[in-house]
XYZ file of C-alpha atoms in Angstrom:
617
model
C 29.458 -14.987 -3.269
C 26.538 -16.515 -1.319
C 27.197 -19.823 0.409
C 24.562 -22.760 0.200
C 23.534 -25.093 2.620
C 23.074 -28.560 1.466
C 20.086 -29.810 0.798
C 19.862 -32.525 2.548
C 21.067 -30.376 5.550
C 18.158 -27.595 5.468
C 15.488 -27.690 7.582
C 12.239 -25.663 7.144
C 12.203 -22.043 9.595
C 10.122 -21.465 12.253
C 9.607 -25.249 13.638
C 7.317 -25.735 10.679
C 6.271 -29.864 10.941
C 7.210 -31.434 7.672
C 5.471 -35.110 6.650
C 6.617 -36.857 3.429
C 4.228 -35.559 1.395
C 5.149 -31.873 2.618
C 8.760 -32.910 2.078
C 8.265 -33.910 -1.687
C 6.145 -30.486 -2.089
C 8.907 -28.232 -0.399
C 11.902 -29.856 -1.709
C 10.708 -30.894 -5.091
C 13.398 -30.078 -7.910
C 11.920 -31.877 -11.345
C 8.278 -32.458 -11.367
C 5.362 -29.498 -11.898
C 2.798 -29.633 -9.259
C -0.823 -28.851 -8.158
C -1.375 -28.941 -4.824
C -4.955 -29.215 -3.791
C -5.318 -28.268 -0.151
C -8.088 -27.102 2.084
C -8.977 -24.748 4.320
C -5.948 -24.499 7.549
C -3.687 -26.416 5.243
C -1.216 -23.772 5.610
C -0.888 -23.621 1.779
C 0.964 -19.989 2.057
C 3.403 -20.688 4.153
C 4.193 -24.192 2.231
C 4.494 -22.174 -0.975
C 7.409 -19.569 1.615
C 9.072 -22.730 2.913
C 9.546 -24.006 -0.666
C 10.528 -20.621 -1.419
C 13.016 -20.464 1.252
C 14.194 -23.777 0.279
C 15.312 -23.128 -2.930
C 17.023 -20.088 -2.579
C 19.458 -20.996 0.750
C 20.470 -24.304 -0.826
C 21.682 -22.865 -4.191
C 18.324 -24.679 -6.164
C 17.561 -21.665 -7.479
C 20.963 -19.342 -8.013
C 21.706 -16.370 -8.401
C 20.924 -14.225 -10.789
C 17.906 -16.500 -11.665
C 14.712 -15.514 -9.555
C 10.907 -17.313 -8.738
C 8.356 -15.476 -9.388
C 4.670 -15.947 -7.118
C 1.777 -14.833 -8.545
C -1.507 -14.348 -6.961
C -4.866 -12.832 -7.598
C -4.881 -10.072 -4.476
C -2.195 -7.969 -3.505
C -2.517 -9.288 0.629
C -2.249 -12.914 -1.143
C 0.864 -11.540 -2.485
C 2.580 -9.048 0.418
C 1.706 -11.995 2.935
C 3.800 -14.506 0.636
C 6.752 -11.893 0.013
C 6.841 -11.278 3.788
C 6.996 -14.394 4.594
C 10.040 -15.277 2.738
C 12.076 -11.744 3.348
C 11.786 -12.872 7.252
C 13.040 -16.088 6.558
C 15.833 -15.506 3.933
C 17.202 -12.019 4.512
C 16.991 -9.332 2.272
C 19.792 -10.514 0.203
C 18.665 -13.633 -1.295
C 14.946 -12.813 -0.658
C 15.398 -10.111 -3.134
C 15.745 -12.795 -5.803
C 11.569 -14.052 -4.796
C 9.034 -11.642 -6.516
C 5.366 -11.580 -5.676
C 3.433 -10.137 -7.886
C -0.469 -10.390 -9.086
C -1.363 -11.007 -12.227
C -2.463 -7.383 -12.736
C 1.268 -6.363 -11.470
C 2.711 -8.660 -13.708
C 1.100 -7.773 -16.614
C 0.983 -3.513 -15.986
C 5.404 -4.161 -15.919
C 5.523 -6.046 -18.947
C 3.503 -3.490 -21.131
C 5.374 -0.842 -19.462
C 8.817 -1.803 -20.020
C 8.070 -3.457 -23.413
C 5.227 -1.024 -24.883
C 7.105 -0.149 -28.262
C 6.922 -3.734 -29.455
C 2.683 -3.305 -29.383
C 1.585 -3.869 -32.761
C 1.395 -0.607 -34.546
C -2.211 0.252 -34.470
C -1.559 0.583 -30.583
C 0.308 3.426 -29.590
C 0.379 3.586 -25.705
C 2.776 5.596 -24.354
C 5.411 3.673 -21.885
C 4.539 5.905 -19.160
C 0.737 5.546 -18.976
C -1.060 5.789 -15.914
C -3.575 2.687 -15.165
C -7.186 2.981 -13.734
C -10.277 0.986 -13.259
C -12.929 1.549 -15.463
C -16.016 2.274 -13.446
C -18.676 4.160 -13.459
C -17.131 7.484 -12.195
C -14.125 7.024 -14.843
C -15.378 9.131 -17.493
C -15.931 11.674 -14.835
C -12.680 12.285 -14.696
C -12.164 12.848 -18.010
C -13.547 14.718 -20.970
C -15.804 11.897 -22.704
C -14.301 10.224 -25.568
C -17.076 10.688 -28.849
C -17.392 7.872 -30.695
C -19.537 8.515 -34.025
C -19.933 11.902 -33.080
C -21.763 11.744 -29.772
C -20.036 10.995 -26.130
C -19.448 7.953 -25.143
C -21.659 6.793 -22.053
C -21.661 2.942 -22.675
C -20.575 1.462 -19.088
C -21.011 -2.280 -19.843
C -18.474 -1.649 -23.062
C -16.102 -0.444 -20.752
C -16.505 -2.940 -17.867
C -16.499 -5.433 -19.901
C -12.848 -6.748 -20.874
C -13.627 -8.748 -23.746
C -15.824 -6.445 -25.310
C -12.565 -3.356 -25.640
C -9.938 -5.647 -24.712
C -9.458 -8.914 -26.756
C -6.766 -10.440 -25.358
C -4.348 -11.026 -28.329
C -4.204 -7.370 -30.166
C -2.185 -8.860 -32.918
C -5.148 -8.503 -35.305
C -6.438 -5.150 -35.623
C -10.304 -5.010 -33.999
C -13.100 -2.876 -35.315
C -13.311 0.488 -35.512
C -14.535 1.598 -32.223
C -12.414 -0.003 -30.459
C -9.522 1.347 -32.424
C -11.300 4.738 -31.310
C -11.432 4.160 -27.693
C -7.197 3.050 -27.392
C -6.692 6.020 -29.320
C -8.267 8.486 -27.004
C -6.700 6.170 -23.919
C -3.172 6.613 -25.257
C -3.770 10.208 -26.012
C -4.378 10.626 -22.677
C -2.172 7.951 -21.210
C -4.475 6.060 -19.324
C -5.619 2.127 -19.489
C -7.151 -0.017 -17.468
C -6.440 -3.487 -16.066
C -7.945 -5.638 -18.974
C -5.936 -3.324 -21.458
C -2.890 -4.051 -19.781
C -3.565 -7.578 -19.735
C -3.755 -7.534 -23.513
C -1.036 -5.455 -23.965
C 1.395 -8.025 -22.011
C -0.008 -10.820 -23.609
C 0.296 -9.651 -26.882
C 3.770 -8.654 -26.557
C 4.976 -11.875 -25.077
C 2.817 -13.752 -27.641
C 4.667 -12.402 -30.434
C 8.011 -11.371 -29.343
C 10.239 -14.371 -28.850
C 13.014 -12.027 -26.762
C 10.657 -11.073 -24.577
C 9.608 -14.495 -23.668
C 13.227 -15.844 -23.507
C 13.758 -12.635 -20.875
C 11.351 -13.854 -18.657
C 12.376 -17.177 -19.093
C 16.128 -16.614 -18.015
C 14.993 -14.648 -15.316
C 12.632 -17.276 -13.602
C 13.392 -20.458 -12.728
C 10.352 -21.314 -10.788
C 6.469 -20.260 -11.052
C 4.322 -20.066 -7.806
C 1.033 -19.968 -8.535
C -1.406 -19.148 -5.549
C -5.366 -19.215 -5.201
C -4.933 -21.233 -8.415
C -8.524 -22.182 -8.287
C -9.267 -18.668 -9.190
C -7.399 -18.355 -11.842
C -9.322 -17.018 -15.028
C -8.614 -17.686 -18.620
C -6.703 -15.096 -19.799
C -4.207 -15.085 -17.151
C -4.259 -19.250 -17.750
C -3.285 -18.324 -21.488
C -1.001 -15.895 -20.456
C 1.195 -18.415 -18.372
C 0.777 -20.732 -21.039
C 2.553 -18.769 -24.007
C 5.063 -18.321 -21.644
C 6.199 -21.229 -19.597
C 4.815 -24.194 -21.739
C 7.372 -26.283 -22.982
C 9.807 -24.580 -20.638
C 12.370 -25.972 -17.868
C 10.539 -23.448 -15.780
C 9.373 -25.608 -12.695
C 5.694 -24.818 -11.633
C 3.787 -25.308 -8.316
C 0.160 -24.461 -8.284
C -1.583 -24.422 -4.636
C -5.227 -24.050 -4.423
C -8.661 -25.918 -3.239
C -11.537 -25.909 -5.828
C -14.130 -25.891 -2.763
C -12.759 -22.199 -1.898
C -13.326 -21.093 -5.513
C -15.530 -18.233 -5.601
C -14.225 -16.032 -8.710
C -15.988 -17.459 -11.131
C -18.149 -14.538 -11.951
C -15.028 -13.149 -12.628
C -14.102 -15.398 -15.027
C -11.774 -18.260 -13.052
C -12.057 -21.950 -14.540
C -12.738 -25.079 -12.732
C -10.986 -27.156 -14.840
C -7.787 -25.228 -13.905
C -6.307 -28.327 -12.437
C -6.804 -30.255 -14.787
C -5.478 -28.098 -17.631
C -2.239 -27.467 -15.587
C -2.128 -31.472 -15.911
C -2.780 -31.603 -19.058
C -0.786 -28.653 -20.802
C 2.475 -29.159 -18.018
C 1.947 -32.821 -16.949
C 1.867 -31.451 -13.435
C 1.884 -34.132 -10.523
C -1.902 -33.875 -8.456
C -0.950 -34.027 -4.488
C -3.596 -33.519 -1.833
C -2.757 -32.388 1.349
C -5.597 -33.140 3.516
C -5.166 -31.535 7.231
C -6.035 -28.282 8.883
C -3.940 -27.080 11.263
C -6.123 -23.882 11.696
C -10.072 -25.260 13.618
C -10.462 -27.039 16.750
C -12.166 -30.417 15.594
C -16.000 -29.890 16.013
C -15.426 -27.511 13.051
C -13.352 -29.621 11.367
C -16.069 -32.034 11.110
C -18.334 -29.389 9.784
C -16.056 -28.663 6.998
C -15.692 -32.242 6.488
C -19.413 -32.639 6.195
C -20.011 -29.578 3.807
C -17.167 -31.358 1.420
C -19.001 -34.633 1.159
C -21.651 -32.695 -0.023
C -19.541 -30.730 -1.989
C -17.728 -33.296 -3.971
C -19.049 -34.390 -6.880
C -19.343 -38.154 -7.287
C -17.056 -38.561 -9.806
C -14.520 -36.782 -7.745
C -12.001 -38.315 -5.002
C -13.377 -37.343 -1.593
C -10.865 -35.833 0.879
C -11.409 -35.957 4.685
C -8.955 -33.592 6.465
C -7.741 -34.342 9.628
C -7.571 -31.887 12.199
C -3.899 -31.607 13.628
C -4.405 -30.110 16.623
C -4.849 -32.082 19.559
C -6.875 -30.018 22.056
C -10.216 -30.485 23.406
C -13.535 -28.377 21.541
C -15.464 -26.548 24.049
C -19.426 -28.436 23.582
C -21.048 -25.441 22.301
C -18.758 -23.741 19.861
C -20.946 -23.896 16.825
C -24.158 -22.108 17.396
C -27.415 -20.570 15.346
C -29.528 -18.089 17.008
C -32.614 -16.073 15.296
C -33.824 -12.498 16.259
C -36.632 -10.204 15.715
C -34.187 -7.336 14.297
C -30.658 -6.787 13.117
C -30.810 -4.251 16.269
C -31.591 -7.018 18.815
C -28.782 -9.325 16.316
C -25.756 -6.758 17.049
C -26.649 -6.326 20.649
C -26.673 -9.915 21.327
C -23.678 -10.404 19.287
C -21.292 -7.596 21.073
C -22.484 -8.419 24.524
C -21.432 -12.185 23.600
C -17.944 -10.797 22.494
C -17.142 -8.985 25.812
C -18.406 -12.507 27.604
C -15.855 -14.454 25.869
C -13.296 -11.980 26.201
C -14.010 -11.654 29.982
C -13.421 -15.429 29.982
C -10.174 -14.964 27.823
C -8.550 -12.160 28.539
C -5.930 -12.978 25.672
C -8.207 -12.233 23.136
C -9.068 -9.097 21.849
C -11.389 -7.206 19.412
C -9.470 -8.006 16.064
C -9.868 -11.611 17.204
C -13.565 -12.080 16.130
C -14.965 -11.102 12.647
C -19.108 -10.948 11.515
C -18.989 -12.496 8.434
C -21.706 -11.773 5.567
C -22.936 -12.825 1.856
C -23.199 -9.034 0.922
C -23.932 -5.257 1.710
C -21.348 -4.917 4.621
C -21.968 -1.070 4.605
C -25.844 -1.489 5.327
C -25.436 -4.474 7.851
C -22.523 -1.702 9.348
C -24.941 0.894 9.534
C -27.874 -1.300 11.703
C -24.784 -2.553 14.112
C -22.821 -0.121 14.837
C -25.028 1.664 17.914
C -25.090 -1.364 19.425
C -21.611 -1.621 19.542
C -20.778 1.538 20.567
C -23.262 1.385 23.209
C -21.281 -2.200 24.275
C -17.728 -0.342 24.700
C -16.678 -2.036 21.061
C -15.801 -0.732 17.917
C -17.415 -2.164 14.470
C -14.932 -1.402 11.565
C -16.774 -2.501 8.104
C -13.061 -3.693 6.251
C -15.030 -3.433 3.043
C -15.543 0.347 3.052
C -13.956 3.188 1.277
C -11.759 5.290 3.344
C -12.956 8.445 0.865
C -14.579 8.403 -2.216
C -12.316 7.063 -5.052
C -9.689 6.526 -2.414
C -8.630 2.709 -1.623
C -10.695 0.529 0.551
C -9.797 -0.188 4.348
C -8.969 -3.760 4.638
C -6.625 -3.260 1.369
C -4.765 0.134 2.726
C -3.882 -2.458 5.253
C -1.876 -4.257 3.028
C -0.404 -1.521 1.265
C 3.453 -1.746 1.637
C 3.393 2.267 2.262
C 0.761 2.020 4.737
C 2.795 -0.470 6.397
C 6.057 1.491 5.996
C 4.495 5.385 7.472
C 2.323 3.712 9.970
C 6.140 1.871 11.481
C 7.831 5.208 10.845
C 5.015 6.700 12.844
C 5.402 3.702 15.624
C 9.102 4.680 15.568
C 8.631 8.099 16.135
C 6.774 7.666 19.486
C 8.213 4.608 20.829
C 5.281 2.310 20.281
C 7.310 -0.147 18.024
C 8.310 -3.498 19.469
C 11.230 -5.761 17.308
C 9.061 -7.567 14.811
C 7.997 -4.089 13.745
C 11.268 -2.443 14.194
C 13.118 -5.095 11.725
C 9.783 -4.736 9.401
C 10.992 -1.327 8.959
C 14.563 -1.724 8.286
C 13.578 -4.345 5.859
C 11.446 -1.970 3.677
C 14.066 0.654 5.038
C 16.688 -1.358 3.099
C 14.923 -1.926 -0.455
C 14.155 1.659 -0.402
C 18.577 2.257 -0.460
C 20.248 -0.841 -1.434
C 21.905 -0.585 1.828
C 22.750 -4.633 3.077
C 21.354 -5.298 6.666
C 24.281 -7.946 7.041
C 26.826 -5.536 6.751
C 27.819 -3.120 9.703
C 28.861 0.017 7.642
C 25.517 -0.681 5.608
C 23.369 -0.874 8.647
C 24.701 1.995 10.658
C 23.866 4.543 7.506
C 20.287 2.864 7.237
C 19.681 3.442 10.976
C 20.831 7.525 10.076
C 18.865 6.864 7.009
C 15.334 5.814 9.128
C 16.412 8.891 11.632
C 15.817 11.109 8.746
C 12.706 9.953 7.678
C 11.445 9.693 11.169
C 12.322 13.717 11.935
C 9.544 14.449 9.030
C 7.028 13.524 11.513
C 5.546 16.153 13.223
C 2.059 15.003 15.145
C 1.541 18.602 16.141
C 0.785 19.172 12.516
C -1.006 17.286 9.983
C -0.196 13.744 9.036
C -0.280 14.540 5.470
C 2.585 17.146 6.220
C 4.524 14.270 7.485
C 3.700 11.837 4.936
C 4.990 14.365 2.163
C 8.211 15.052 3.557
C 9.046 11.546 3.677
C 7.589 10.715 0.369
C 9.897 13.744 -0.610
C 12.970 12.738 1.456
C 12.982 8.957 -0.390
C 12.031 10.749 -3.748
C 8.746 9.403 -5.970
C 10.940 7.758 -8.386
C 12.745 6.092 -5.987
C 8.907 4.657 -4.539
C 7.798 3.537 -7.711
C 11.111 1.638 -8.850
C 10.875 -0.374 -5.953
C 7.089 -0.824 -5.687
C 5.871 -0.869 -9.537
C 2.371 -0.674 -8.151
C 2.906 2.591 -7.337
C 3.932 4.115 -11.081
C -0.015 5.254 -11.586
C -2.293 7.276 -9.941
C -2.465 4.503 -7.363
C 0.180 6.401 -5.274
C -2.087 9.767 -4.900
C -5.162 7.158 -3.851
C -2.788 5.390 -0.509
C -1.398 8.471 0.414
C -4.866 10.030 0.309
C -6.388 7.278 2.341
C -4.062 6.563 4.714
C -3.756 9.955 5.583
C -7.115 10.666 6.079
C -8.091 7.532 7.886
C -4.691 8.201 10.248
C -5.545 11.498 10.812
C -9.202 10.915 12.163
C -7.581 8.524 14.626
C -5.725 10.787 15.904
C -8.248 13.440 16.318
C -10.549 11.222 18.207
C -7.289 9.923 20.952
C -4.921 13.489 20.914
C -3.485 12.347 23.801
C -3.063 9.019 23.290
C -1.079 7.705 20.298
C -0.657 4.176 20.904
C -4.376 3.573 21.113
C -4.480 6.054 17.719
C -1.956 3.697 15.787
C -4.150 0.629 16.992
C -7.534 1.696 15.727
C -5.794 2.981 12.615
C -4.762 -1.082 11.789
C -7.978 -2.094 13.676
C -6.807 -3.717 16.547
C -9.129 -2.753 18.560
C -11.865 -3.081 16.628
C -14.350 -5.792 15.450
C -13.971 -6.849 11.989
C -17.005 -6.730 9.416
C -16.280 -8.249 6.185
C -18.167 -10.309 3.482
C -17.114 -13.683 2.547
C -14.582 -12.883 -0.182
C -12.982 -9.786 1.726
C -12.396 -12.728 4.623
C -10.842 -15.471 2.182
C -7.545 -16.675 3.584
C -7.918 -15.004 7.113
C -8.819 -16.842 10.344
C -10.010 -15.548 13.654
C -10.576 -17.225 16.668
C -14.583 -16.522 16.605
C -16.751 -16.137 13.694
C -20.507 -14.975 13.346
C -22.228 -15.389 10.365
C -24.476 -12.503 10.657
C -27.217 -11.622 8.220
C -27.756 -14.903 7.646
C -31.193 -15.058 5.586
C -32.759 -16.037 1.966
C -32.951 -12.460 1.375
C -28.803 -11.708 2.004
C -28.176 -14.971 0.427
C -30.677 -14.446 -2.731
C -28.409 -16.017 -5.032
C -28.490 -19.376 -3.589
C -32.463 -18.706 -3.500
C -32.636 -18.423 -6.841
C -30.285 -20.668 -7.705
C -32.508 -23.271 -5.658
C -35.588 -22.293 -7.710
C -34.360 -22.117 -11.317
C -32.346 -25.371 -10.197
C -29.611 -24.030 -11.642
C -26.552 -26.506 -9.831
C -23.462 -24.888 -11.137
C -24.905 -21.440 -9.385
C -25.841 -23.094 -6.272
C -22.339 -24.243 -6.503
C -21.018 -20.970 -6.494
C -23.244 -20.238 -3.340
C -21.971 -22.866 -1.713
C -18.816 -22.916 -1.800
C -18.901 -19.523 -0.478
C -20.708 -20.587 2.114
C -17.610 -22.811 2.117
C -14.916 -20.138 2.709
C -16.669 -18.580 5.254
C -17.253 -21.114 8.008
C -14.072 -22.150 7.495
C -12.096 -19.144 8.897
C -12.950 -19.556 12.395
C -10.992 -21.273 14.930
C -12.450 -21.629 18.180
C -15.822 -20.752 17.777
C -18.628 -20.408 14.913
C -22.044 -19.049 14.823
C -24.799 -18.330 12.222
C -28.047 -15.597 13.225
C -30.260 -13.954 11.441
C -32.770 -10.895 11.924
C -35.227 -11.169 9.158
C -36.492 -13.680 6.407
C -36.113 -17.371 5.901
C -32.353 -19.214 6.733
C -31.148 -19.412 3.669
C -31.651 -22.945 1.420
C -29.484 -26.049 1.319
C -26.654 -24.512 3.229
C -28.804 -24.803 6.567
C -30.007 -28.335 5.350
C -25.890 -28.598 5.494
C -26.015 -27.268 8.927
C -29.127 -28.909 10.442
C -27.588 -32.596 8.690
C -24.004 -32.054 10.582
C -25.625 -33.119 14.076
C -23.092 -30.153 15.440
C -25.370 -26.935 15.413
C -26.270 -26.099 18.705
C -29.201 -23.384 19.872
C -26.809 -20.091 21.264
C -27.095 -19.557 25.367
C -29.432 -17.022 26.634
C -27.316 -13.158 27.399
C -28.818 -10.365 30.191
């Protein structure tokens, strides 16, 4: 039986600084709550600490659980991590992170024979995206006689997927679940619906879940759409499940997708949730602390309470660390820019390539394509986080995240000594989910070190890394991989191993003889990251550039300017928002082509901070 600590004993991990207000937030046992907090707030690790909190002093006991769920899977491994390292693997097994999509796909799963009758998806259905190489893979469905080719029916959710099945829809949508279940496949919408309408209408199911969680996380919560607001609703309204909701309306940039920006106040409203602002960053040096205070004067509508945030650190800003610069080409852009990298990293040796990101609006791929030579020619390496490792395959920046990337890439580390202890206890942790075996007992640990000896003598790096990969895939067993990461029951698993294979395997063919540097590039530590603005939401680096920075990269916000549409520009804005506000030390806009881009460099020009970018032979 697991001892407790007291609660007035515990103290947050890690030398976290707790105020009052963080206090009430971490330790909080009765009240809902909706925590607005801005960028460098520190809003994930708040939502671990209150994590870890509850399940070392018995506020949450066993068997009941807390469930986080967020709208990316990093939002959600960085959160699980977070808590395994600080609780164990014992009583961190009782935290699940999920996203929505996650949450949903195990419910219709596990719980697919209560779907009304006119549904009849098979429990062990397979769950893709439908885009616009889906039907590809398939024989067409025919619908009235002729195949089906209508894309926007398929990408759009409301349109094949109501969200509450209960009722039986029309006919062709009848027609296209039919030829989905024949062929046990769905999508992400579908399974949406599914869970929804099982929970909806199936008391015991609710109840389940219920019993099971005692407390909701809710992260990004700006970004929350609809449907998944319903969703929580049918299940945890008028329930002694206790919810916290972090999230900062200025960062939200889903709403083409669908999220709400009256979130907040329907969590008030439909929970009676308690509003707390947390209004520091502990993340930027001060100069750009006043920039984001500036942009969210602007951003704040009047009617809204204004929030200034205090930067907490105390050290001076170097004079010139926001800076614009215009050139005549996106050539003469990327020189300029790598040169300027190696400068700063000459004057800080500390830093290295991973350290500075070239942030965009859109098109990473054709920005990639104009910069790389210039980098290359520098001695640095551009890696565009937004591309496709192979066609259909799983995009770079998210195999990063993967918890099986993770887990071969360590086994990999292992195998050739490049592993220091962080990683090393990384391993055994995923090591230890994969057997059951406890890391706190002796006799446990001592067959999980024989157990990670096994998997390690599958690698071979005089053969191929897929030869590797699918001995240890077959050494833990598939169904073994998929009952501990549900993502991985579709044909997701075929897409990571695909990927990270290839990707691994062209690292080591450029560096045979060096492995170390191979396993670096492969997570991109050497390398310069290229990202747009919603691939860089909740990262930070010590030195952003804002690159591509024009009225024809940011033709949105043009528009949006000249239709005077203010909801749009909005949008714009506050991705213009997210953005800026990932850099630490240092922040800087150019541009190659076109006009800078309207009100945001009104924003800029306004702050008094902007200086002109030094001259670089």
């Amino acid at each position: 039986m697991s001892k407790y600590l007291l609660a007035e004993l515990w103290e947050p991990s890690d030398s976290f600084i707790t105020t009052e207000t963080l206090k009430k937030i971490i330790k909080g046992k009765q009240k809902n709550l909706s925590i607005l907090a801005g960028p460098g707030a520190g809003k994930t690790e708040i939502l671990a600490q209150r994590a870890n909190f509850l399940l070392q002093t018995g506020e949450c006991k066993s068997p009941q659980k807390i469930l986080a769920l967020s709208f990316k899977v990093d939002a959600a491994t960085n959160i699980k991590n977070r808590v395994d390292l600080r609780c164990g693997r014992e009583i961190s097994r009782r935290f699940d992170s999920l996203t929505f999509d996650a949450f949903f796909i195990s419910i219709a799963h596990r719980f697919s024979s209560l779907l009304p009758d006119w549904v009849e998806m098979p429990a062990d259905f397979d769950v893709y995206p439908f885009d616009r190489n889906w039907w590809d893979n398939y024989e067409r469905v025919e619908l009235d006689g002729r195949p089906c080719r209508y894309r926007s029916t398929f990408t759009n959710p409301d349109l094949h997927s109501p969200l509450d099945l209960s009722e039986g829809p029309d006919g062709e949508i009848v027609k296209i679940w039919d030829y989905c279940a024949a062929n046990k496949i769905a999508d992400f919408p579908m399974c949406r619906s599914m869970a929804f309408t099982i929970v909806k209408n199936h008391s015991q199911v609710r109840n389940l879940i219920l019993s099971t969680y005692k407390y909701l996380f809710l992260d990004e919560f700006q970004d929350m759409t609809d449907p998944q607001y319903d969703f929580v609703k049918v299940i945890f309204r008028d329930s002694d499940t206790k919810i916290t909701a972090v999230g900062d309306t200025n960062q939200m940039i889903m709403r083409w997708a669908g999220a709400n920006p009256k979130n907040f106040e329907n969590l008030k409203k439909d929970f009676n949730s308690e509003i707390i602002f947390l209004a520091v960053n502990h993340r930027s040096n001060s100069k750009i602390v006043g920039l984001i205070n500036h942009v969210v004067k602007h951003l704040t509508p009047p009617e809204e309470e204004l929030i200034i945030y205090e930067g907490t650190r105390k050290d001076s800003s170097p004079p010139n660390c926001i800076g614009v610069k215009n050139f005549d080409n996106s050539e003469s852009e990327a020189e300029y820019i790598s040169k300027y990298i190696n400068l700063i990293i000459s004057e800080k040796p500390t830093l290295i390539p991973s350290d500075f990101a070239l942030i965009l609006r859109q098109k990473s791929q054709d920005y990639f394509v104009q910069a790389n030579e210039a980098f290359q020619t520098n001695n640095l390496s551009l890696r565009n986080e937004d591309a496709l490792v192979v066609k259909n395959g799983v995009k770079i920046q998210d195999l990063m995240t993967e918890p099986l990337s993770i887990f071969w890439t360590f086994l990999i580390r292992h195998k050739t000594g490049f592993i220091d202890y962080t990683q090393e206890k990384e391993l055994e942790r995923i090591a230890s989910s994969l057997t059951g075996y406890d890391l706190n007992r002796d006799r446990d640990f001592k067959k999980l070190k024989m157990y990670i000896a096994g998997l390690v003598s599958c690698i071979d790096l005089s053969s191929s890394i897929e030869d590797a990969v699918t001995k240890i895939m077959n050494t833990i067993g598939k169904a073994k991989i998929k009952a501990v990461f549900p993502r991985y029951k579709s044909q997701y698993l075929t897409k990571v191993k695909k990927s990270f294979c290839i990707l691994f395997q062209d690292e080591l063919d450029k560096n045979p003889t060096n492995i170390q540097k191979a396993i670096e590039n492969y997570e991109g530590t050497n390398q310069v990251k290229l990202m747009t603005i919603h691939k860089s939401k909740g990262l930070e680096f010590d030195t952003v550039f804002f690159v591509d920075f024009h009225d024809g990269s940011w033709w949105g916000l043009k528009r949006a300017v000249q239709n005077k549409n203010v909801q749009a520009q909005r949008e714009e804005q506050n991705a213009f928002f997210v953005g800026l506000s990932r850099a630490k030390e240092q922040l800087f806009f150019t541009k190659s082509q076109g006009n800078w881009p309207p009100v945001v460099t009104e924003l800029l020009k306004d702050s008094k901070l902007i200086n002109r970018m030094p001259e670089i032979k």
